[in-house]
Short mmCIF file of C-alpha atoms in Angstrom, two decimals:
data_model
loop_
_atom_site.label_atom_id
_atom_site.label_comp_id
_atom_site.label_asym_id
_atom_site.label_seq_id
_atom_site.Cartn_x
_atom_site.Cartn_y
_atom_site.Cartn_z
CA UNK A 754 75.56 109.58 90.22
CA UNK A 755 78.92 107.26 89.35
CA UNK A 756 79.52 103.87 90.12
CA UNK A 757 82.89 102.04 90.22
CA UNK A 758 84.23 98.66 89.55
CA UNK A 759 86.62 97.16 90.70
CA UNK A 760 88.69 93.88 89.70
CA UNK A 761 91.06 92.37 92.16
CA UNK A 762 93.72 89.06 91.51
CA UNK A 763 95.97 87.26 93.12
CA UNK A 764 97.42 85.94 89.31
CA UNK A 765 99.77 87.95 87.56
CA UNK A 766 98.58 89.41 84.63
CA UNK A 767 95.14 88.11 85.06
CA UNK A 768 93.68 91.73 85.11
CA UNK A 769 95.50 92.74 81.89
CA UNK A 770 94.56 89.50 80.00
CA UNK A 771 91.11 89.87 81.34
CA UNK A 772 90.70 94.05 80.00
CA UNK A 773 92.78 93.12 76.94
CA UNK A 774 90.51 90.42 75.74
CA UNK A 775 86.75 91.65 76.36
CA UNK A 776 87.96 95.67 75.85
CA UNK A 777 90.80 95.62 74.05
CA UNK A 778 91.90 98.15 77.30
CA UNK A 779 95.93 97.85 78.31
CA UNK A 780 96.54 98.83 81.77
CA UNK A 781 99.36 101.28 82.28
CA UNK A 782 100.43 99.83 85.09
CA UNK A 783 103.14 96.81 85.07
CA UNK A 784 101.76 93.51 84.45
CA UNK A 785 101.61 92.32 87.49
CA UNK A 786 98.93 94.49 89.43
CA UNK A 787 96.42 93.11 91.62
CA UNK A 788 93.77 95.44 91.54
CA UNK A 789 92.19 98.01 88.79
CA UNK A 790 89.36 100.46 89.41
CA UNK A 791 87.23 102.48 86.49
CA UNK A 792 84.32 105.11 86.94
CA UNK A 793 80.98 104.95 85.20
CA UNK A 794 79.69 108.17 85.00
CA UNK A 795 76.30 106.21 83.17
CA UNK A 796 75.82 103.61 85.71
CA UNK A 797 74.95 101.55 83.42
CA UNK A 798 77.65 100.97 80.92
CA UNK A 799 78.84 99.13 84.13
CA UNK A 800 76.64 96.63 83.07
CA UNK A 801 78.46 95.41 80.13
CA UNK A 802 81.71 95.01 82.27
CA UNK A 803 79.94 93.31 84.66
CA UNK A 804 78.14 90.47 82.48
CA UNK A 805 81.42 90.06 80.36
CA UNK A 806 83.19 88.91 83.58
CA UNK A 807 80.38 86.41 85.31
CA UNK A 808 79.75 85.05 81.67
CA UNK A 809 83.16 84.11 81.57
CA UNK A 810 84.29 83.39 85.57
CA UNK A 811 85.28 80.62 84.73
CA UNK A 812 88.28 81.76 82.25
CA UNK A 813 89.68 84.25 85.14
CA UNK A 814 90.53 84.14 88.31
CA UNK A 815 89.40 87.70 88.82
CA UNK A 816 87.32 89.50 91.45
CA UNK A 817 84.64 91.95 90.95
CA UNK A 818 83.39 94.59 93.29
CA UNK A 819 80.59 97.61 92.51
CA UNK A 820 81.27 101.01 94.87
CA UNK A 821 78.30 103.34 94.43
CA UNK A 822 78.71 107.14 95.69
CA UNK A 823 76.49 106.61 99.10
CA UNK A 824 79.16 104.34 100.11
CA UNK A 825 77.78 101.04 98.70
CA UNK A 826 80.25 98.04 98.23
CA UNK A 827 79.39 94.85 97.19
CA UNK A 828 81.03 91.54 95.88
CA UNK A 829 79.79 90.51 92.75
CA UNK A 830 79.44 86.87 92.21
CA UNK A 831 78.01 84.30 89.86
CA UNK A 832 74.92 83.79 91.96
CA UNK A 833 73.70 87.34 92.25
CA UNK A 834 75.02 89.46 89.41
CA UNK A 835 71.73 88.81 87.37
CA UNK A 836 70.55 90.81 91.01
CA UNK A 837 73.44 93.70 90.56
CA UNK A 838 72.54 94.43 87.39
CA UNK A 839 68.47 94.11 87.65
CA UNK A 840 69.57 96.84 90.74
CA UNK A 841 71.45 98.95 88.48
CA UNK A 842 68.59 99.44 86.21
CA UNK A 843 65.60 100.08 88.72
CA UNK A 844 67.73 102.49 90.45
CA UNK A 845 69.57 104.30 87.23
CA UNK A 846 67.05 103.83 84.85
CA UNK A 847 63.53 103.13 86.04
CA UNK A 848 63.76 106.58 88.28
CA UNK A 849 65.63 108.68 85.47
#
């Protein structure tokens, strides 16, 4: 089972400085795209994306949003990513 993430932004080139900085990742898109997807085949390398953005929301004007494969989409926020990610480990790791 895969998850996705998903950033989304208004600002141009607020995806690129956002990947560049935390993941040294260049999009190969133009600059000024609004939104940028990536699988996780381990669910939970999603994890790391996922903290590196809320510990830092308030550098980037950047949304976050999880897609599992049942069809699953949630906004991740500040106030329940701690909740995302405890979720991503009962259901990826604690029944592996």
């Amino acid at each position: 089972m895969s998850v996705s993430i998903s950033l989304w932004s208004a600002i141009e080139g607020e995806i690129q400085r956002f990947l560049s900085s935390y993941y040294q990742m260049d999009i190969q898109k133009e600059e000024q795209c609004q939104n940028w997807i990536s699988d996780f085949f381990n669910p939970l390398e999603s994890i790391d994306m996922i903290s590196a953005l809320m510990d830092n929301f308030y550098k980037y004007k950047l949304t976050m949003y999880i897609h599992m494969e049942n069809g699953y989409l949630h906004k991740i926020t500040e106030e329940n990513y701690n909740d995302v990610i405890k979720g991503l480990f009962e259901i990826y790791y604690l029944s592996a």
